[in-house]
Short mmCIF file of C-alpha atoms in Angstrom, two decimals:
data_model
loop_
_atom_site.label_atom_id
_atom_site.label_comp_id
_atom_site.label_asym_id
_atom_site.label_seq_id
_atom_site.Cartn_x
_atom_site.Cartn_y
_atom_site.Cartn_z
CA UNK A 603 94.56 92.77 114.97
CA UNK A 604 95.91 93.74 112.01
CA UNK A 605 99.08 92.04 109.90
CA UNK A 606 100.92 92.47 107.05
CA UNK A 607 102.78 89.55 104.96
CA UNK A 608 105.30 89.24 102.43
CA UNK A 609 106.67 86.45 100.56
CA UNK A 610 109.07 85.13 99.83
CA UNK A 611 111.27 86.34 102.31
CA UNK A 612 114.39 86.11 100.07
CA UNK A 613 114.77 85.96 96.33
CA UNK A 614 117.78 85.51 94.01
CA UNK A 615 117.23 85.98 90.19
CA UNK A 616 119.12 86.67 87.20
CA UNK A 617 119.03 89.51 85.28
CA UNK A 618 116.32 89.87 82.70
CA UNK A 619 114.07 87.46 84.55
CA UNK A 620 110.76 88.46 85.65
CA UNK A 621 109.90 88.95 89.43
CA UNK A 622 106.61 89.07 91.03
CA UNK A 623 106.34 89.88 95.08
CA UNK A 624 103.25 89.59 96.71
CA UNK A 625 101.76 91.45 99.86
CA UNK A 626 99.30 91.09 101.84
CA UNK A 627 97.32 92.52 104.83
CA UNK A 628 94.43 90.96 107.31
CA UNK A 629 92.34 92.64 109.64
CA UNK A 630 91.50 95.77 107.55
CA UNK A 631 89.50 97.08 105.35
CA UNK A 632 90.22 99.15 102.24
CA UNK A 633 93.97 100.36 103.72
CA UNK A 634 95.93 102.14 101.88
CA UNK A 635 99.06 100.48 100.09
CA UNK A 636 102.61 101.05 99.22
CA UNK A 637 106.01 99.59 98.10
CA UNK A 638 109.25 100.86 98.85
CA UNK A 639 112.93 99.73 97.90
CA UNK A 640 115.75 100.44 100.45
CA UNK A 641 118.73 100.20 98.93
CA UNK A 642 122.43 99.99 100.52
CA UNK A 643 123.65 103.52 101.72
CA UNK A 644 120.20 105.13 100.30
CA UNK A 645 117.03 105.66 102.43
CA UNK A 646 113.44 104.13 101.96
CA UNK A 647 112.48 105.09 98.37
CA UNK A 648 108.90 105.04 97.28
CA UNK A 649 108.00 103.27 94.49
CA UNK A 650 104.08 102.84 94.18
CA UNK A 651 100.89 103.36 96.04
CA UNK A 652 97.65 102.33 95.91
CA UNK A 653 93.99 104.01 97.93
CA UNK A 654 92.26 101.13 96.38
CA UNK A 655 91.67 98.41 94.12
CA UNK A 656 92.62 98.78 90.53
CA UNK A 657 94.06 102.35 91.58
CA UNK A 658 98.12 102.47 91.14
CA UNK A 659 99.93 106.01 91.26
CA UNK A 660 104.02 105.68 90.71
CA UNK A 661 106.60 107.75 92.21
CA UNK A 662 109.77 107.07 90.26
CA UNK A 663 110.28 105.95 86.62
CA UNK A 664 111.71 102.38 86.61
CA UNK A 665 110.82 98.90 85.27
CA UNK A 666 109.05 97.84 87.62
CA UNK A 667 104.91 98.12 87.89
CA UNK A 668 102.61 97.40 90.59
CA UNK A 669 99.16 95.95 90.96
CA UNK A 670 96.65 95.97 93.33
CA UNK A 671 94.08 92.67 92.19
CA UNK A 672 91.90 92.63 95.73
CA UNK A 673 91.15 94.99 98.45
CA UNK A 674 94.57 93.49 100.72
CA UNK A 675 96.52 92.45 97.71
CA UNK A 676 99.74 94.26 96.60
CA UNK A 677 102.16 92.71 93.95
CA UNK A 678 105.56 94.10 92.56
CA UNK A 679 106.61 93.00 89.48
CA UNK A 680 108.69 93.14 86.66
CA UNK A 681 109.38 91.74 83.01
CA UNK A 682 112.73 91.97 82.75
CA UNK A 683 114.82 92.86 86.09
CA UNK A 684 118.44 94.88 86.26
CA UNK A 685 121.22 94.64 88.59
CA UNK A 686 120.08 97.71 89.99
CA UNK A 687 116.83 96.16 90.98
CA UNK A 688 118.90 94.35 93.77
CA UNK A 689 117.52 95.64 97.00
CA UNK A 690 115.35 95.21 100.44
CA UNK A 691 111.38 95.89 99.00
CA UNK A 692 109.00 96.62 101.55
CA UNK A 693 105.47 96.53 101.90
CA UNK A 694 103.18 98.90 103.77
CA UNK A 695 99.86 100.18 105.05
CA UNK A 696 97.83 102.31 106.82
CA UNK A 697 93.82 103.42 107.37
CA UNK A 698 94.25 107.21 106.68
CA UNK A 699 95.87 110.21 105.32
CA UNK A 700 94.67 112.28 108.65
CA UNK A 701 97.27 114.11 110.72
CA UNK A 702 97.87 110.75 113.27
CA UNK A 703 97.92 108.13 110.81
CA UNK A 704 101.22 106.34 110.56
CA UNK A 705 102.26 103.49 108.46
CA UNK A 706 102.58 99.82 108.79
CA UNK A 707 105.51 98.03 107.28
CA UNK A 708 105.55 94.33 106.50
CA UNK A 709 108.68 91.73 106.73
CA UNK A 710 110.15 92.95 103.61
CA UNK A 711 111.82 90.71 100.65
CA UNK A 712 115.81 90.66 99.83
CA UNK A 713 116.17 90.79 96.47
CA UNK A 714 119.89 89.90 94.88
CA UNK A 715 119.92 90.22 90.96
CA UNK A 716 123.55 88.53 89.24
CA UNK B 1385 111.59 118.96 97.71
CA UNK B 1386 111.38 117.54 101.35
CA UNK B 1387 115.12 116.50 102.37
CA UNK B 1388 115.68 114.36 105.51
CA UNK B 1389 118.99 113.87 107.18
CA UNK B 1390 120.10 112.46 110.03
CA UNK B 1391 123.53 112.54 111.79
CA UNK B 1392 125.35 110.69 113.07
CA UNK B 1393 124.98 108.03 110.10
CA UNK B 1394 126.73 105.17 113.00
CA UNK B 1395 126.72 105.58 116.93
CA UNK B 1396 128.35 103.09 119.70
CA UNK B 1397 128.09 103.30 123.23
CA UNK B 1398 128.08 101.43 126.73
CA UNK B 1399 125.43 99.91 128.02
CA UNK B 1400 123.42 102.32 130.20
CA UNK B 1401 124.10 105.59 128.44
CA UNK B 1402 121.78 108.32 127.32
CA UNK B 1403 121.92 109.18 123.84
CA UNK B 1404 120.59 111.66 121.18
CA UNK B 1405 119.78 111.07 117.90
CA UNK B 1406 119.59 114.13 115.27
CA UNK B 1407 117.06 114.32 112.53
CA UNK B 1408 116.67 116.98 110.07
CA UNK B 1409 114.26 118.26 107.51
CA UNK B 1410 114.60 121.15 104.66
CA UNK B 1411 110.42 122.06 104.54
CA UNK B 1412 108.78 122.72 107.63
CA UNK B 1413 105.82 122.10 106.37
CA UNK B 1414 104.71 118.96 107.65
CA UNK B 1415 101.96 117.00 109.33
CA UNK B 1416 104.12 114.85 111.44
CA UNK B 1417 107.16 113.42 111.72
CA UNK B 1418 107.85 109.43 113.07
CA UNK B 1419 110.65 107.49 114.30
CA UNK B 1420 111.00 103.65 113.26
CA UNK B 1421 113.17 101.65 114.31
CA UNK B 1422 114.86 98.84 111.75
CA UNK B 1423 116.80 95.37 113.12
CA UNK B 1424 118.83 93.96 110.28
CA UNK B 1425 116.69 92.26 107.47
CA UNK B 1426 113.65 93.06 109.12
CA UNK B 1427 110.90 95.65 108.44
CA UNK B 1428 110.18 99.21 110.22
CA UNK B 1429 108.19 99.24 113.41
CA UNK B 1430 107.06 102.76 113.83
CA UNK B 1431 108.30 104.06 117.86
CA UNK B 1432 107.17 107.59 118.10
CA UNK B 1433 104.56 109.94 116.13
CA UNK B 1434 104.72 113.30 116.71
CA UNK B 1435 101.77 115.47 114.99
CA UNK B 1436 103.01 118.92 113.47
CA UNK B 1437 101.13 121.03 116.48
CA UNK B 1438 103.19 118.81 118.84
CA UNK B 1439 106.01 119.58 120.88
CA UNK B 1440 106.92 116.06 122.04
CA UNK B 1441 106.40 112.43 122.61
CA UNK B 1442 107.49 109.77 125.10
CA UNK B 1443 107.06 105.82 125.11
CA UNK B 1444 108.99 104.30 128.16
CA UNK B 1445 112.13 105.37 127.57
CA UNK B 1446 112.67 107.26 124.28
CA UNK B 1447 111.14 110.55 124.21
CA UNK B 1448 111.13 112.45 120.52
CA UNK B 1449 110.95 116.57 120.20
CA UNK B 1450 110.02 118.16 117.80
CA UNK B 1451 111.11 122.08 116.42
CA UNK B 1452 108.98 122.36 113.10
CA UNK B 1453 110.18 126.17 112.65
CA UNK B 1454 113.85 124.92 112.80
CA UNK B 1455 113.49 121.42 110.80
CA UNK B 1456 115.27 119.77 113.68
CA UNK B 1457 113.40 116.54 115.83
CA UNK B 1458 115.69 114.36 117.93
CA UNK B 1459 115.04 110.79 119.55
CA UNK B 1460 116.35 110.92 123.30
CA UNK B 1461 117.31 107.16 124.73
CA UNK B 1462 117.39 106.94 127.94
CA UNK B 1463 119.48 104.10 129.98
CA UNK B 1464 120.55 102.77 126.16
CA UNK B 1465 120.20 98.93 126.40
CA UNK B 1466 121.80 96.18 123.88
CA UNK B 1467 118.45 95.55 122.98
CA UNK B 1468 118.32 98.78 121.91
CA UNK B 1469 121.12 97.89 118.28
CA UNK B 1470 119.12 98.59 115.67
CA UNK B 1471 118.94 101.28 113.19
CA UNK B 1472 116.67 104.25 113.83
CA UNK B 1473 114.91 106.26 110.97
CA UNK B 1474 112.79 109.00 111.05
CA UNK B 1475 110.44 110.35 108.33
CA UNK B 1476 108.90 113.15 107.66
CA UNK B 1477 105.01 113.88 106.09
CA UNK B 1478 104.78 116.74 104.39
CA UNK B 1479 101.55 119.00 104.15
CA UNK B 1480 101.64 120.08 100.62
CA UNK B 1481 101.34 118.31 97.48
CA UNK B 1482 101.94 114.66 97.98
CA UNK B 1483 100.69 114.48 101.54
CA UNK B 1484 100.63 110.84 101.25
CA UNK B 1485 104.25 110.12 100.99
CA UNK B 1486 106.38 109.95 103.85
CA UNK B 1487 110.32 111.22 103.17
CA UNK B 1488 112.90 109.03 104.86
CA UNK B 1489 116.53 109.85 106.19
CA UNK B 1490 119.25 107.06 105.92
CA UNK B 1491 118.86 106.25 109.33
CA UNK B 1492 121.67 105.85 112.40
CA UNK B 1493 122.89 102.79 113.38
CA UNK B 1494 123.04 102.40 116.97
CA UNK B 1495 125.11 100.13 118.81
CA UNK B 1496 125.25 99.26 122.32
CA UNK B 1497 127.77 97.72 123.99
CA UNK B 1498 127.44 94.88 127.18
#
């Protein structure tokens, strides 16, 4: 079966540190990858997607990049982080863009920049 | 743009009730529309897929509809159970441009009472 990790669960950091979250996923091959920030009172914003290694397409300016290093690798990071970086990050994935295919979200990481 | 919204943004009710949730969406072009449910901290599990030629789904004892022509799906609870708290978000997949992405509403926050 297939599973999806995140680390670290929580993170605190000041502003204008860097950040780096990592994702992962087992059991599949070649999935399809993406990060999205929920912040309070807002829905699940997309931030970056990946079809395969190497292969990064962003949806929103910001200062934040993403990188995909392996097949079932997915990290979120930053140089320099702002308050309004503060927010619940979650990673996803799924096999497919085809009609069925639905998406499969990891643990998520709490992020609280002071 | 695709616009989600659902209403009402915060829901409480007794222990056995039936309930409705509302979701709406501004293109009806789409591929499918899903419900996920959210507990507090944690990440999405998807509950219900509905593909864009369907009418409706049912797992145990929610049952989603779907109007595509209208915008308009809603998740139907059936003998609501505490177990049942948790926010509920439903996301939309639309069929042109970035069929990739999935467009999220803010969610409803259910609560049900003992």
């Amino acid at each position: 079966s297939q599973t999806i990790h995140q680390w670290p669960a929580t993170l605190v950091q000041p502003v204008g540190s860097p950040l780096s979250l990592e994702c992962t996923v087992e059991g599949t091959s070649n999935p399809n990858l993406y990060w999205y920030r929920q912040a309070a009172g807002r829905g699940l914003q997309l931030l970056f997607y990946s079809v395969g290694i190497g292969q990064i397409s962003s949806e929103v300016p910001q200062n934040l990049s993403a990188s995909r290093p392996q097949d079932r690798q997915f990290i979120l990071s930053s140089k320099k982080l702002l308050l309004s970086d503060s927010g619940f990050y979650l990673c996803a994935w799924s096999v497919s863009w085809g009609l069925g295919e639905t998406q499969y979200f990891g643990p998520g990481t709490r992020l609280l920049v002071l | 743009k695709q616009e989600v919204t659902q209403i009402p943004a915060a829901l409480s009710v007794p222990e056995g009730e039936n309930l409705v949730l509302n979701c709406s969406f501004t293109d009806s072009a789409i591929y499918n529309l899903q419900w996920f449910r959210q507990d507090p901290g944690k990440g999405l599990t998807s509950l219900l897929l509905i593909q864009s030629s369907q009418r409706e789904q049912t797992s145990g004892r929610l049952n989603a509809s779907l109007d595509k022509s209208s915008g308009r799906s809603t998740l139907y609870i059936a003998a609501s159970q505490p177990g049942d708290s948790a926010t509920y978000l439903c996301a939309v997949r639309s069929s042109g441009g970035s069929n990739y992405k999935l467009t999220f509403g803010k969610g409803t926050l259910l609560t049900v009472n003992p």
